[in-house]
mmCIF file with all atom_site columns, C-alpha atoms in Angstrom:
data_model
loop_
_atom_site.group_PDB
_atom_site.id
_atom_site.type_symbol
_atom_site.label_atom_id
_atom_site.label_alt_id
_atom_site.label_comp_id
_atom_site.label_asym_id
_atom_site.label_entity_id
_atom_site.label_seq_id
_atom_site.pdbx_PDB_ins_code
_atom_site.Cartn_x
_atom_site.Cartn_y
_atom_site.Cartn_z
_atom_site.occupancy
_atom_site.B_iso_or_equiv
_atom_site.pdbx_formal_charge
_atom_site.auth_seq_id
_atom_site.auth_comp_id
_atom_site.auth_asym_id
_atom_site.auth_atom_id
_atom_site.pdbx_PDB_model_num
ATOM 1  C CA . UNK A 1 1  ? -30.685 -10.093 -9.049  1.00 52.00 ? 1  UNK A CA 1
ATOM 2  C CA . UNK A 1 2  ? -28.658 -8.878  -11.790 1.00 63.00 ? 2  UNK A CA 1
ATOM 3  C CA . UNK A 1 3  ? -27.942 -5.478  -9.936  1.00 71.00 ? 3  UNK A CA 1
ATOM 4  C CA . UNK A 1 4  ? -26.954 -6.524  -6.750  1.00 74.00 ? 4  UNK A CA 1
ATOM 5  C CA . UNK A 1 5  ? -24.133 -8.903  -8.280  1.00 74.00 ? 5  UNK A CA 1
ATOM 6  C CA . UNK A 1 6  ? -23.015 -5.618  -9.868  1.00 75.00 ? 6  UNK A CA 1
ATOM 7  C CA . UNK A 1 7  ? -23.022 -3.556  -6.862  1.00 79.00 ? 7  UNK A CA 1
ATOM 8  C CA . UNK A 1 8  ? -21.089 -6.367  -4.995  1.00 82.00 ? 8  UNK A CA 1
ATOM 9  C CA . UNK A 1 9  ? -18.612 -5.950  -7.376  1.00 82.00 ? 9  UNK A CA 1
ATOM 10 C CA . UNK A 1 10 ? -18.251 -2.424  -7.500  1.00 78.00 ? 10 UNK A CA 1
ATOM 11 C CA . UNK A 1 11 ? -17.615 -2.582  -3.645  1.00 80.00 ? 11 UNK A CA 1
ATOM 12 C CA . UNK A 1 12 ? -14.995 -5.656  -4.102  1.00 78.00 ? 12 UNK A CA 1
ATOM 13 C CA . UNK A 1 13 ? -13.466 -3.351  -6.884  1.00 83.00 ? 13 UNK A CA 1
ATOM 14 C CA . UNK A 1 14 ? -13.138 -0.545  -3.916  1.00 83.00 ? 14 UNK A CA 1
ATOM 15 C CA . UNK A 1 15 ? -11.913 -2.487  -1.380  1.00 80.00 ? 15 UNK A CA 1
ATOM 16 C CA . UNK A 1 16 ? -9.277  -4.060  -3.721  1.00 82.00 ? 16 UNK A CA 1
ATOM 17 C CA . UNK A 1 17 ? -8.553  -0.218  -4.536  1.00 86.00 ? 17 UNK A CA 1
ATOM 18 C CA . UNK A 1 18 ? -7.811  0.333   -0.847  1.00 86.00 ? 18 UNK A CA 1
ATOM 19 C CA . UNK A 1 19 ? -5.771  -2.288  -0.193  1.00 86.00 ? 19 UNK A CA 1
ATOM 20 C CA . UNK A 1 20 ? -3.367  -2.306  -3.344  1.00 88.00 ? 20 UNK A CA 1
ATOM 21 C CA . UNK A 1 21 ? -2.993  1.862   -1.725  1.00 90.00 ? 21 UNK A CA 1
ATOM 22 C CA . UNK A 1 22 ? -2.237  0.740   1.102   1.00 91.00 ? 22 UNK A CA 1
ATOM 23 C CA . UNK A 1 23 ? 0.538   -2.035  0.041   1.00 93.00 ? 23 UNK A CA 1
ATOM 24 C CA . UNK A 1 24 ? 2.099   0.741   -2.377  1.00 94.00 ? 24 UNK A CA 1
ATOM 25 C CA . UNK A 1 25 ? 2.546   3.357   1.097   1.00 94.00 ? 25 UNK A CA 1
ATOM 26 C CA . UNK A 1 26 ? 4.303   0.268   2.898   1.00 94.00 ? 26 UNK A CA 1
ATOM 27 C CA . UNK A 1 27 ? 6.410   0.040   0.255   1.00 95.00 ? 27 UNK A CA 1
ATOM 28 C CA . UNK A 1 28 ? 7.378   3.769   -0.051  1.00 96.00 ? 28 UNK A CA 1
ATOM 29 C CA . UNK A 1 29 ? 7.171   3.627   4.092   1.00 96.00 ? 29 UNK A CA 1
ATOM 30 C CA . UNK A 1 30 ? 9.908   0.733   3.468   1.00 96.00 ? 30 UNK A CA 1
ATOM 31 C CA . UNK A 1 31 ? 12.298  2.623   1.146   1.00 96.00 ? 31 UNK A CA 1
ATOM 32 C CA . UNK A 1 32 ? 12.171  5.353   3.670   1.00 96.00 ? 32 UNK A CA 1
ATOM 33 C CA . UNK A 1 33 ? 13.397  2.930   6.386   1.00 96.00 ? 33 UNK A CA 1
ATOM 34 C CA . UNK A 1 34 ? 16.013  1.617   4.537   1.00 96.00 ? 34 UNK A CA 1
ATOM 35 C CA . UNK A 1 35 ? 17.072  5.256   3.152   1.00 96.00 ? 35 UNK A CA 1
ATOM 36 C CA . UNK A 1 36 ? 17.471  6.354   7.002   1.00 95.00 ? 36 UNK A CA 1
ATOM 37 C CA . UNK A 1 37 ? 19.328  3.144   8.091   1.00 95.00 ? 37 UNK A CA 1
ATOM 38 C CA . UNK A 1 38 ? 21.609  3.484   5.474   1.00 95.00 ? 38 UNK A CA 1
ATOM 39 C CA . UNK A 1 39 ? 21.911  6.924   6.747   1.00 94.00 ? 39 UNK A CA 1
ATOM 40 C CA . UNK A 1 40 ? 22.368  6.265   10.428  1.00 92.00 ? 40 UNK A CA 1
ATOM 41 C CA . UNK A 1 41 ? 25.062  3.591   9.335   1.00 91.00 ? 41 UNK A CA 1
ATOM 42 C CA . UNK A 1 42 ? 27.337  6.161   7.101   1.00 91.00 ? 42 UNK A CA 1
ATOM 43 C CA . UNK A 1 43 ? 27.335  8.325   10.233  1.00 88.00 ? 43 UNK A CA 1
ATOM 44 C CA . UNK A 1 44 ? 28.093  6.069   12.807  1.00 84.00 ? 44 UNK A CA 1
ATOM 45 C CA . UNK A 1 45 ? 31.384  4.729   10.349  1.00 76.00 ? 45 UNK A CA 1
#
C-alpha cells in the first residue's frame, strides 16, 4: 500500500515538472512577442 502512494507521487511530482516547463517557455514565448511588437512598432514610426 505504502509503495504505490509513493509511486503516485513520484508521477504527480513529474507531471507538475512538465507543466511548471511548460508555463516558463510561454513566458519566454511571451517576451519574444512583445520584443518583436515593440520592434515592428519602432519601424513603422
Amino acid at each position: 500500500m505504502a509503495k504505490k502512494h509513493y509511486t503516485d507521487k513520484i508521477v504527480i511530482k513529474r507531471e507538475y515538472k512538465t507543466v511548471n516547463v511548460r508555463q516558463e517557455q510561454l513566458k519566454t514565448m511571451n517576451k519574444i512577442v512583445k520584443k518583436i511588437n515593440e520592434r515592428k512598432k519602432e519601424k513603422e514610426n
